C-alpha positions as a Python dict, from the first residue, in 0.01 Angstrom:
ca = {
    (1, 'M'): (0, 0, 0),
    (2, 'K'): (336, -176, -3),
    (3, 'A'): (572, -175, -303),
    (4, 'T'): (692, -524, -391),
    (5, 'A'): (863, -514, -734),
    (6, 'W'): (1058, -277, -959),
    (7, 'A'): (1190, -288, -1314),
    (8, 'D'): (1564, -266, -1382),
    (9, 'D'): (1529, 110, -1447),
    (10, 'G'): (1359, 167, -1110),
    (11, 'V'): (1000, 195, -1236),
    (12, 'L'): (751, 56, -984),
    (13, 'M'): (598, -267, -1116),
    (14, 'A'): (391, -419, -833),
    (15, 'V'): (216, -330, -506),
    (16, 'E'): (13, -513, -243),
    (17, 'D'): (-232, -419, 30),
    (18, 'P'): (-110, -585, 354),
    (19, 'A'): (-459, -561, 507),
    (20, 'R'): (-648, -760, 243),
    (21, 'P'): (-591, -994, -54),
    (22, 'A'): (-534, -720, -314),
    (23, 'W'): (-241, -679, -551),
    (24, 'G'): (-164, -464, -851),
    (25, 'V'): (90, -497, -1130),
    (26, 'Q'): (210, -248, -1389),
    (27, 'F'): (292, -509, -1654),
    (28, 'H'): (65, -769, -1817),
    (29, 'P'): (100, -1114, -1663),
    (30, 'E'): (-147, -1250, -1919),
    (31, 'S'): (58, -1136, -2221),
    (32, 'V'): (168, -1408, -2460),
    (33, 'C'): (527, -1285, -2416),
    (34, 'T'): (533, -1250, -2036),
    (35, 'A'): (761, -1490, -1850),
    (36, 'Y'): (607, -1657, -1542),
    (37, 'G'): (263, -1512, -1616),
    (38, 'R'): (94, -1849, -1555),
    (39, 'E'): (272, -1891, -1221),
    (40, 'L'): (177, -1539, -1113),
    (41, 'M'): (-190, -1594, -1194),
    (42, 'T'): (-185, -1936, -1024),
    (43, 'N'): (-47, -1776, -706),
    (44, 'F'): (-310, -1503, -725),
    (45, 'L'): (-598, -1751, -757),
    (46, 'A'): (-460, -1963, -473),
    (47, 'Q'): (-478, -1664, -236),
    (48, 'S'): (-808, -1518, -360),
    (49, 'P'): (-1151, -1586, -206),
    (50, 'Q'): (-1353, -1836, -409),
    (51, 'T'): (-1672, -1715, -574),
    (52, 'E'): (-1966, -1908, -709),
    (53, 'A'): (-1951, -1994, -1075),
    (54, 'R'): (-2180, -1795, -1299),
    (55, 'P'): (-2470, -1994, -1445),
    (56, 'V'): (-2440, -2091, -1809),
    (57, 'I'): (-2686, -1904, -2028),
    (58, 'E'): (-2843, -2137, -2277),
    (59, 'L'): (-2898, -2012, -2631),
    (60, 'A'): (-3256, -1966, -2737),
    (61, 'A'): (-3397, -2263, -2924),
    (62, 'R'): (-3413, -2227, -3299),
    (63, 'E'): (-3759, -2142, -3419),
    (64, 'A'): (-3888, -2268, -3751),
    (65, 'T'): (-4014, -1931, -3875),
    (66, 'V'): (-3915, -2006, -4237),
    (67, 'P'): (-3934, -2323, -4442),
    (68, 'S'): (-3646, -2569, -4426),
    (69, 'L'): (-3409, -2472, -4708),
    (70, 'T'): (-3115, -2640, -4878),
    (71, 'V'): (-2813, -2499, -5056),
    (72, 'F'): (-2810, -2695, -5382),
    (73, 'A'): (-2468, -2707, -5549),
    (74, 'E'): (-2382, -2804, -5906),
    (75, 'R'): (-2028, -2839, -6039),
    (76, 'L'): (-1991, -2642, -6362),
    (77, 'D'): (-1792, -2789, -6649),
    (78, 'M'): (-1641, -2465, -6774),
    (79, 'E'): (-1321, -2265, -6749),
    (80, 'I'): (-1391, -1913, -6630),
    (81, 'E'): (-1217, -1662, -6407),
    (82, 'P'): (-1398, -1485, -6118),
    (83, 'A'): (-1367, -1147, -6290),
    (84, 'Q'): (-1530, -1283, -6606),
    (85, 'A'): (-1801, -1450, -6401),
    (86, 'Y'): (-1885, -1132, -6213),
    (87, 'E'): (-1900, -925, -6531),
    (88, 'R'): (-2122, -1175, -6708),
    (89, 'L'): (-2353, -1264, -6422),
    (90, 'L'): (-2371, -951, -6209),
    (91, 'G'): (-2209, -667, -6402),
    (92, 'D'): (-2540, -478, -6424),
    (93, 'S'): (-2674, -584, -6084),
    (94, 'R'): (-2755, -309, -5834),
    (95, 'R'): (-2703, -534, -5531),
    (96, 'A'): (-2432, -796, -5556),
    (97, 'F'): (-2112, -914, -5391),
    (98, 'W'): (-1774, -1061, -5477),
    (99, 'L'): (-1573, -1207, -5189),
    (100, 'D'): (-1251, -1224, -5381),
    (101, 'S'): (-943, -1421, -5282),
    (102, 'S'): (-751, -1232, -5549),
    (103, 'L'): (-423, -1378, -5421),
    (104, 'P'): (-476, -1755, -5471),
    (105, 'S'): (-108, -1822, -5394),
    (106, 'H'): (-168, -1712, -5033),
    (107, 'P'): (-251, -2002, -4798),
    (108, 'L'): (-584, -1833, -4717),
    (109, 'G'): (-672, -1749, -5077),
    (110, 'A'): (-859, -2075, -5128),
    (111, 'M'): (-1203, -1961, -5240),
    (112, 'S'): (-1383, -1676, -5413),
    (113, 'V'): (-1762, -1628, -5413),
    (114, 'I'): (-1983, -1405, -5627),
    (115, 'G'): (-2356, -1372, -5579),
    (116, 'D'): (-2659, -1160, -5508),
    (117, 'C'): (-2998, -1158, -5339),
    (118, 'A'): (-3215, -1156, -5651),
    (119, 'G'): (-3397, -1483, -5577),
    (120, 'K'): (-3718, -1522, -5383),
    (121, 'W'): (-3535, -1576, -5051),
    (122, 'G'): (-3311, -1272, -5092),
    (123, 'R'): (-3335, -978, -4852),
    (124, 'T'): (-3139, -664, -4772),
    (125, 'V'): (-3083, -523, -4424),
    (126, 'T'): (-2944, -189, -4304),
    (127, 'A'): (-2894, -62, -3952),
    (128, 'N'): (-2884, 286, -3800),
    (129, 'V'): (-2695, 304, -3471),
    (130, 'A'): (-2807, 656, -3380),
    (131, 'A'): (-3175, 574, -3433),
    (132, 'G'): (-3148, 224, -3286),
    (133, 'T'): (-3327, 72, -3586),
    (134, 'V'): (-3285, -212, -3831),
    (135, 'T'): (-3454, -202, -4172),
    (136, 'V'): (-3515, -528, -4359),
    (137, 'D'): (-3619, -447, -4716),
    (138, 'S'): (-3888, -184, -4641),
    (139, 'E'): (-3977, -286, -4283),
    (140, 'T'): (-3811, -102, -3996),
    (141, 'V'): (-3792, -234, -3640),
    (142, 'H'): (-3641, -85, -3324),
    (143, 'S'): (-3351, -312, -3238),
    (144, 'G'): (-2977, -322, -3206),
    (145, 'F'): (-2821, -478, -3513),
    (146, 'F'): (-2638, -763, -3339),
    (147, 'D'): (-2953, -854, -3144),
    (148, 'W'): (-3152, -861, -3467),
    (149, 'L'): (-2890, -1067, -3654),
    (150, 'E'): (-2869, -1320, -3371),
    (151, 'G'): (-3244, -1373, -3382),
    (152, 'D'): (-3262, -1390, -3761),
    (153, 'L'): (-2987, -1651, -3793),
    (154, 'A'): (-3139, -1857, -3512),
    (155, 'S'): (-3469, -1868, -3700),
    (156, 'L'): (-3319, -2012, -4019),
    (157, 'R'): (-3299, -2382, -4099),
    (158, 'I'): (-3054, -2434, -4386),
    (159, 'D'): (-2877, -2753, -4495),
    (160, 'A'): (-2547, -2671, -4668),
    (161, 'S'): (-2378, -3004, -4600),
    (162, 'N'): (-2322, -3074, -4970),
    (163, 'A'): (-2218, -2722, -5070),
    (164, 'P'): (-1878, -2548, -5055),
    (165, 'F'): (-2036, -2230, -4915),
    (166, 'G'): (-2335, -2184, -4684),
    (167, 'L'): (-2480, -1861, -4832),
    (168, 'G'): (-2635, -1623, -4578),
    (169, 'W'): (-2578, -1254, -4492),
    (170, 'V'): (-2299, -1086, -4692),
    (171, 'G'): (-2185, -725, -4656),
    (172, 'Y'): (-2010, -492, -4415),
    (173, 'L'): (-2011, -386, -4050),
    (174, 'G'): (-1925, -16, -4021),
    (175, 'Y'): (-1690, 110, -3750),
    (176, 'E'): (-1968, 312, -3584),
    (177, 'L'): (-2133, -17, -3487),
    (178, 'K'): (-1887, -2, -3197),
    (179, 'A'): (-2164, 178, -3009),
    (180, 'E'): (-2324, -167, -2964),
    (181, 'C'): (-1993, -315, -2846),
    (182, 'G'): (-1892, -91, -2556),
    (183, 'G'): (-1791, 214, -2759),
    (184, 'S'): (-1962, 551, -2785),
    (185, 'A'): (-2188, 683, -3061),
    (186, 'A'): (-1957, 979, -3117),
    (187, 'H'): (-2000, 1022, -3494),
    (188, 'C'): (-2260, 933, -3756),
    (189, 'S'): (-2159, 823, -4104),
    (190, 'E'): (-2328, 970, -4410),
    (191, 'L'): (-2379, 609, -4527),
    (192, 'P'): (-2565, 337, -4335),
    (193, 'D'): (-2337, 382, -4037),
    (194, 'A'): (-2378, 41, -3879),
    (195, 'M'): (-2392, -202, -4163),
    (196, 'M'): (-2554, -310, -4486),
    (197, 'M'): (-2590, -672, -4588),
    (198, 'M'): (-2776, -881, -4839),
    (199, 'F'): (-2908, -1231, -4774),
    (200, 'A'): (-2750, -1422, -5061),
    (201, 'D'): (-2967, -1697, -5208),
    (202, 'R'): (-2758, -1774, -5517),
    (203, 'A'): (-2385, -1768, -5581),
    (204, 'V'): (-2096, -1901, -5787),
    (205, 'V'): (-1802, -2044, -5593),
    (206, 'F'): (-1443, -2077, -5720),
    (207, 'D'): (-1226, -2333, -5541),
    (208, 'H'): (-874, -2211, -5618),
    (209, 'R'): (-715, -2526, -5476),
    (210, 'T'): (-892, -2765, -5714),
    (211, 'S'): (-980, -2518, -5996),
    (212, 'E'): (-1345, -2625, -5964),
    (213, 'V'): (-1642, -2392, -6015),
    (214, 'F'): (-1981, -2445, -5849),
    (215, 'A'): (-2322, -2284, -5890),
    (216, 'L'): (-2523, -2253, -5566),
    (217, 'V'): (-2894, -2189, -5520),
    (218, 'L'): (-3097, -2174, -5198),
    (219, 'E'): (-3436, -2346, -5231),
    (220, 'E'): (-3680, -2585, -5068),
    (221, 'T'): (-3641, -2864, -5325),
    (222, 'Y'): (-3407, -2954, -5609),
    (223, 'D'): (-3690, -2917, -5858),
    (224, 'A'): (-3742, -2559, -5742),
    (225, 'A'): (-3366, -2492, -5764),
    (226, 'G'): (-3330, -2633, -6117),
    (227, 'P'): (-3440, -2326, -6316),
    (228, 'A'): (-3215, -2093, -6114),
    (229, 'L'): (-2915, -2325, -6161),
    (230, 'A'): (-2984, -2332, -6536),
    (231, 'E'): (-3004, -1952, -6541),
    (232, 'L'): (-2664, -1926, -6371),
    (233, 'R'): (-2507, -2166, -6620),
    (234, 'A'): (-2643, -1975, -6918),
    (235, 'A'): (-2538, -1633, -6787),
    (236, 'L'): (-2181, -1749, -6724),
    (237, 'R'): (-2127, -1868, -7081),
    (238, 'D'): (-2145, -1526, -7242),
    (239, 'G'): (-2133, -1164, -7137),
    (240, 'P'): (-2005, -812, -7204),
    (241, 'A'): (-1641, -714, -7209),
    (242, 'P'): (-1517, -512, -6908),
    (243, 'A'): (-1525, -135, -6933),
    (244, 'E'): (-1206, 69, -6928),
    (245, 'F'): (-1124, 262, -6612),
    (246, 'S'): (-1022, 625, -6647),
    (247, 'P'): (-1000, 798, -6308),
    (248, 'C'): (-1069, 1167, -6282),
    (249, 'V'): (-1073, 1272, -5917),
    (250, 'R'): (-945, 1544, -5685),
    (251, 'A'): (-841, 1442, -5333),
    (252, 'Q'): (-868, 1626, -4999),
    (253, 'P'): (-753, 1468, -4670),
    (254, 'R'): (-954, 1514, -4352),
    (255, 'H'): (-626, 1596, -4174),
    (256, 'D'): (-336, 1742, -4374),
    (257, 'R'): (19, 1635, -4294),
    (258, 'E'): (77, 1912, -4038),
    (259, 'R'): (-244, 1832, -3850),
    (260, 'Y'): (-179, 1458, -3861),
    (261, 'L'): (163, 1510, -3702),
    (262, 'E'): (-6, 1716, -3428),
    (263, 'L'): (-256, 1435, -3368),
    (264, 'V'): (27, 1181, -3339),
    (265, 'A'): (184, 1405, -3073),
    (266, 'E'): (-149, 1421, -2888),
    (267, 'C'): (-169, 1042, -2899),
    (268, 'Q'): (179, 1015, -2749),
    (269, 'E'): (85, 1259, -2474),
    (270, 'S'): (-217, 1040, -2387),
    (271, 'I'): (19, 742, -2375),
    (272, 'R'): (261, 929, -2147),
    (273, 'Q'): (-31, 1016, -1918),
    (274, 'G'): (-115, 645, -1888),
    (275, 'E'): (-445, 674, -2079),
    (276, 'S'): (-348, 415, -2341),
    (277, 'Y'): (-64, 191, -2455),
    (278, 'E'): (-130, 213, -2826),
    (279, 'I'): (-365, 437, -3028),
    (280, 'C'): (-460, 351, -3386),
    (281, 'L'): (-496, 695, -3540),
    (282, 'T'): (-656, 720, -3884),
    (283, 'N'): (-715, 972, -4158),
    (284, 'R'): (-969, 994, -4439),
    (285, 'I'): (-913, 1110, -4795),
    (286, 'D'): (-1221, 1241, -4980),
    (287, 'C'): (-1221, 1243, -5359),
    (288, 'A'): (-1445, 1450, -5584),
    (289, 'G'): (-1514, 1301, -5926),
    (290, 'S'): (-1697, 1020, -6101),
    (291, 'I'): (-1568, 663, -6066),
    (292, 'D'): (-1709, 355, -6238),
    (293, 'P'): (-1690, 103, -5948),
    (294, 'L'): (-1638, -230, -6125),
    (295, 'P'): (-1355, -122, -6361),
    (296, 'A'): (-1196, 57, -6066),
    (297, 'Y'): (-1211, -262, -5858),
    (298, 'L'): (-1062, -470, -6140),
    (299, 'A'): (-773, -221, -6153),
    (300, 'L'): (-733, -234, -5774),
    (301, 'R'): (-725, -614, -5753),
    (302, 'E'): (-461, -620, -6027),
    (303, 'A'): (-248, -357, -5850),
    (304, 'S'): (-289, -509, -5503),
    (305, 'P'): (-413, -871, -5492),
    (306, 'A'): (-509, -983, -5141),
    (307, 'P'): (-654, -1294, -4974),
    (308, 'F'): (-953, -1103, -4831),
    (309, 'A'): (-1035, -869, -5118),
    (310, 'S'): (-1400, -788, -5190),
    (311, 'F'): (-1637, -590, -5409),
    (312, 'L'): (-1983, -497, -5276),
    (313, 'R'): (-2251, -315, -5472),
    (314, 'F'): (-2550, -160, -5291),
    (315, 'D'): (-2752, 53, -5535),
    (316, 'E'): (-2563, 383, -5568),
    (317, 'M'): (-2279, 280, -5335),
    (318, 'A'): (-1991, 37, -5393),
    (319, 'V'): (-1718, -93, -5162),
    (320, 'L'): (-1382, -186, -5320),
    (321, 'S'): (-1143, -361, -5080),
    (322, 'S'): (-800, -523, -5113),
    (323, 'S'): (-766, -617, -4747),
    (324, 'P'): (-486, -853, -4641),
    (325, 'E'): (-618, -887, -4284),
    (326, 'R'): (-864, -1136, -4139),
    (327, 'F'): (-1065, -988, -3853),
    (328, 'L'): (-1234, -1309, -3746),
    (329, 'S'): (-1335, -1642, -3894),
    (330, 'I'): (-1553, -1900, -3720),
    (331, 'S'): (-1618, -2249, -3852),
    (332, 'S'): (-1956, -2419, -3819),
    (333, 'A'): (-1792, -2624, -3540),
    (334, 'G'): (-1697, -2308, -3345),
    (335, 'A'): (-1325, -2287, -3427),
    (336, 'A'): (-1231, -1917, -3428),
    (337, 'E'): (-929, -1746, -3581),
    (338, 'S'): (-806, -1387, -3599),
    (339, 'R'): (-498, -1266, -3789),
    (340, 'P'): (-409, -917, -3657),
    (341, 'I'): (-164, -709, -3860),
    (342, 'K'): (55, -444, -3701),
    (343, 'G'): (382, -338, -3857),
    (344, 'T'): (423, -219, -4217),
    (345, 'R'): (707, -150, -4459),
    (346, 'P'): (682, -44, -4827),
    (347, 'R'): (827, -267, -5098),
    (348, 'G'): (1179, -175, -5202),
    (349, 'E'): (1275, -51, -5547),
    (350, 'T'): (1545, -319, -5583),
    (351, 'P'): (1560, -680, -5455),
    (352, 'L'): (1831, -583, -5207),
    (353, 'A'): (1636, -283, -5074),
    (354, 'D'): (1319, -493, -5058),
    (355, 'A'): (1491, -764, -4852),
    (356, 'A'): (1630, -502, -4612),
    (357, 'L'): (1285, -352, -4556),
    (358, 'R'): (1139, -699, -4498),
    (359, 'D'): (1413, -786, -4250),
    (360, 'D'): (1348, -462, -4060),
    (361, 'L'): (1015, -610, -3946),
    (362, 'G'): (1191, -914, -3796),
    (363, 'I'): (1125, -1011, -3436),
    (364, 'N'): (1476, -930, -3310),
    (365, 'V'): (1525, -617, -3520),
    (366, 'N'): (1250, -360, -3476),
    (367, 'V'): (1133, -313, -3119),
    (368, 'K'): (856, -65, -3206),
    (369, 'D'): (676, -290, -3454),
    (370, 'R'): (712, -589, -3226),
    (371, 'A'): (555, -390, -2940),
    (372, 'E'): (267, -274, -3164),
    (373, 'N'): (190, -628, -3273),
    (374, 'L'): (225, -778, -2926),
    (375, 'M'): (-22, -537, -2767),
    (376, 'I'): (-286, -615, -3031),
    (377, 'V'): (-224, -990, -3005),
    (378, 'D'): (-289, -971, -2632),
    (379, 'L'): (-600, -759, -2692),
    (380, 'V'): (-735, -1012, -2943),
    (381, 'R'): (-658, -1297, -2702),
    (382, 'N'): (-868, -1115, -2443),
    (383, 'D'): (-1151, -1049, -2692),
    (384, 'L'): (-1169, -1413, -2799),
    (385, 'G'): (-1124, -1531, -2441),
    (386, 'R'): (-1460, -1376, -2353),
    (387, 'S'): (-1626, -1630, -2585),
    (388, 'A'): (-1387, -1924, -2572),
    (389, 'V'): (-1350, -2253, -2390),
    (390, 'I'): (-1103, -2193, -2106),
    (391, 'G'): (-754, -2289, -2215),
    (392, 'S'): (-838, -2296, -2586),
    (393, 'V'): (-695, -1954, -2679),
    (394, 'Q'): (-365, -2014, -2858),
    (395, 'V'): (-112, -1810, -3060),
    (396, 'P'): (32, -2055, -3315),
    (397, 'Q'): (197, -1776, -3520),
    (398, 'L'): (364, -1471, -3365),
    (399, 'F'): (541, -1187, -3549),
    (400, 'S'): (556, -1345, -3896),
    (401, 'V'): (635, -1126, -4197),
    (402, 'E'): (403, -1158, -4499),
    (403, 'T'): (476, -988, -4831),
    (404, 'Y'): (215, -831, -5060),
    (405, 'A'): (230, -633, -5383),
    (406, 'T'): (290, -293, -5221),
    (407, 'V'): (389, -364, -4857),
    (408, 'H'): (545, -608, -4610),
    (409, 'Q'): (327, -678, -4303),
    (410, 'L'): (389, -821, -3955),
    (411, 'V'): (115, -1079, -3893),
    (412, 'S'): (20, -1293, -3594),
    (413, 'V'): (-249, -1560, -3556),
    (414, 'V'): (-480, -1612, -3258),
    (415, 'K'): (-709, -1918, -3237),
    (416, 'A'): (-979, -2030, -2994),
    (417, 'Q'): (-1272, -2269, -2958),
    (418, 'L'): (-1612, -2111, -2884),
    (419, 'R'): (-1805, -2230, -2580),
    (420, 'D'): (-2131, -2412, -2647),
    (421, 'D'): (-2330, -2127, -2492),
    (422, 'V'): (-2178, -1860, -2719),
    (423, 'S'): (-2313, -1795, -3069),
    (424, 'P'): (-2094, -1680, -3359),
    (425, 'V'): (-2272, -1342, -3356),
    (426, 'A'): (-2197, -1299, -2984),
    (427, 'C'): (-1830, -1379, -3048),
    (428, 'V'): (-1809, -1119, -3327),
    (429, 'R'): (-1981, -864, -3105),
    (430, 'A'): (-1733, -927, -2822),
    (431, 'A'): (-1439, -873, -3059),
    (432, 'F'): (-1568, -581, -3269),
    (433, 'P'): (-1412, -351, -3382),
    (434, 'G'): (-1088, -533, -3455),
    (435, 'G'): (-821, -440, -3203),
    (436, 'S'): (-569, -369, -3478),
    (437, 'M'): (-785, -66, -3569),
    (438, 'T'): (-840, 68, -3217),
    (439, 'G'): (-538, 12, -2995),
    (440, 'A'): (-522, -98, -2634),
    (441, 'P'): (-699, -91, -2398),
    (442, 'K'): (-983, -94, -2649),
    (443, 'I'): (-1274, 93, -2485),
    (444, 'R'): (-1068, 377, -2339),
    (445, 'T'): (-863, 410, -2657),
    (446, 'M'): (-1173, 431, -2877),
    (447, 'R'): (-1289, 728, -2669),
    (448, 'I'): (-952, 897, -2724),
    (449, 'I'): (-989, 831, -3097),
    (450, 'D'): (-1341, 977, -3094),
    (451, 'A'): (-1201, 1303, -2959),
    (452, 'L'): (-905, 1318, -3199),
    (453, 'E'): (-1058, 1217, -3531),
    (454, 'A'): (-1286, 1486, -3672),
    (455, 'G'): (-1556, 1260, -3811),
    (456, 'P'): (-1680, 905, -3862),
    (457, 'R'): (-1470, 624, -4005),
    (458, 'G'): (-1774, 463, -4168),
    (459, 'I'): (-1694, 136, -4341),
    (460, 'Y'): (-1318, 183, -4302),
    (461, 'S'): (-1176, -17, -4008),
    (462, 'G'): (-1502, -206, -3970),
    (463, 'A'): (-1537, -553, -4125),
    (464, 'I'): (-1641, -712, -4456),
    (465, 'G'): (-1759, -1068, -4509),
    (466, 'Y'): (-2044, -1303, -4426),
    (467, 'F'): (-2253, -1471, -4155),
    (468, 'S'): (-2397, -1809, -4258),
    (469, 'P'): (-2691, -1982, -4086),
    (470, 'T'): (-2460, -2286, -4066),
    (471, 'G'): (-2265, -2100, -3796),
    (472, 'A'): (-1974, -2015, -4024),
    (473, 'V'): (-1843, -1656, -4028),
    (474, 'D'): (-1553, -1497, -4213),
    (475, 'L'): (-1482, -1124, -4185),
    (476, 'S'): (-1188, -916, -4300),
    (477, 'I'): (-1073, -586, -4152),
    (478, 'A'): (-1194, -311, -4386),
    (479, 'I'): (-856, -161, -4472),
    (480, 'R'): (-712, -73, -4817),
    (481, 'T'): (-1077, 1, -4897),
    (482, 'L'): (-1231, 256, -5134),
    (483, 'V'): (-1598, 356, -5094),
    (484, 'V'): (-1761, 494, -5409),
    (485, 'T'): (-2083, 696, -5435),
    (486, 'P'): (-2211, 908, -5727),
    (487, 'D'): (-1956, 1182, -5803),
    (488, 'R'): (-1756, 1109, -5486),
    (489, 'A'): (-1534, 849, -5321),
    (490, 'H'): (-1331, 817, -5004),
    (491, 'F'): (-1079, 588, -4839),
    (492, 'G'): (-919, 564, -4496),
    (493, 'T'): (-565, 504, -4380),
    (494, 'G'): (-383, 505, -4049),
    (495, 'G'): (-139, 339, -3815),
    (496, 'A'): (-67, 250, -3456),
    (497, 'V'): (93, 521, -3243),
    (498, 'V'): (305, 406, -2948),
    (499, 'A'): (553, 581, -2720),
    (500, 'L'): (839, 498, -2960),
    (501, 'S'): (662, 633, -3270),
    (502, 'D'): (824, 894, -3492),
    (503, 'P'): (545, 1130, -3612),
    (504, 'A'): (691, 1178, -3959),
    (505, 'A'): (731, 802, -4004),
    (506, 'E'): (373, 748, -3888),
    (507, 'Y'): (245, 987, -4154),
    (508, 'Q'): (457, 820, -4422),
    (509, 'E'): (313, 483, -4322),
    (510, 'T'): (-38, 612, -4397),
    (511, 'V'): (83, 701, -4747),
    (512, 'D'): (257, 365, -4800),
    (513, 'K'): (-54, 169, -4703),
    (514, 'T'): (-268, 340, -4967),
    (515, 'A'): (-16, 314, -5251),
    (516, 'A'): (-238, 83, -5456),
    (517, 'I'): (-553, 295, -5419),
    (518, 'R'): (-360, 612, -5499),
    (519, 'A'): (-211, 449, -5807),
    (520, 'V'): (-552, 334, -5931),
    (521, 'L'): (-693, 685, -5882),
    (522, 'S'): (-380, 850, -6028),
    (523, 'L'): (-323, 1042, -5703),
    (524, 'P'): (26, 1156, -5591),
}
């Protein structure tokens, strides 16, 4: 091999093999911040042997295995807040959801949806990665979850052209579902460790831009939908007052501060050895005590409103999330968007201190946070590029600071257009788990994480949202999320470790990120 390029500090950056068309580079020519990356790749392709194009794989034709259904929408002439609507309509429901844009002032806080699967078309699905099974209501089949979901959505014929929301599968994808996406089945969650979703066939939608409220029902005909629409109207007009929330829990972290600092050091050693560039290390805090999920969620959304907040209820389990981060959205026309977050500062105690903390995330100020965000942006570009029309992957927003109730965050935006031969489910599968919760390179880094973290992540750092038969998808990253079961609860927290990380600062960041949950639970 022949050395051909060096960095200013003498580090070798490029080599070539004089005997054949083979080159290697230490940096990333494809990075959104690399100068002359396009020219380098153009030169490489010009000197590389041409290969035959891969054949396009056509999607399976949709099969009419269920009747043709329509989402019937009715505008409601009433003034009601989403919290009131949930309490009145679904407060006693054992399986229900609330996709809650609890920060309407945010550009992405345009719509909130509450609903359930109590109608005749409703179903519930769970998946078990270790067993390789999917259970729909009481019927279990041997299948990977993504394969099953792809087939189910392809079989549905639903017209939602006159509705503000397409209904469909609503719930969560747990982190351990990574075993279907190139990762390893290293840990098993005590909860459904792949995902749990309900097929929503009725909902109430709040358009925060126009202040309109709509009732939605999935049915074959309007006559069949009429009684369900009337039932929704009646239930929304009166209901019980919300219960008070009085937390009484005791918390125990999976890794105490001393152990977490050791794990950060182990991450940095893996980075020095060239095993990874960035490792998203996480911790889990288990709480013993009884928590009433709905009052707790109402307290959380007040303490930490977020554009991708959510409340899910599955029998004895509830998921309470105040996530500010979009994992992936896909429109029915195939327009995809991800909004990775990397870089966090707490809010300051005074306006002056708050402004200084916000400025410290600026693009020309903090090199570490900029590097964290850049590596994940490039990872997401690669993930979406596997599903996108060539040349359509764009980064319209890079290193922007967004401010929330308890933290400042460094946010970037990656957009792409899906190819015609790629389904929304296939795009999600290619991008899951979100790179902001793994690090880069993704597959190798997930294996490092498996060895360092002493248990499953479960719902935390997976995704929460919906898949509609219309082709629309919107999923948040499951962060700032509390999972409640009888007499117990837990939440996750973490941060990206890079070569420049300070272990003590990394631990403090995990505390800052969970300030709202800790406050709601009265934890120190």
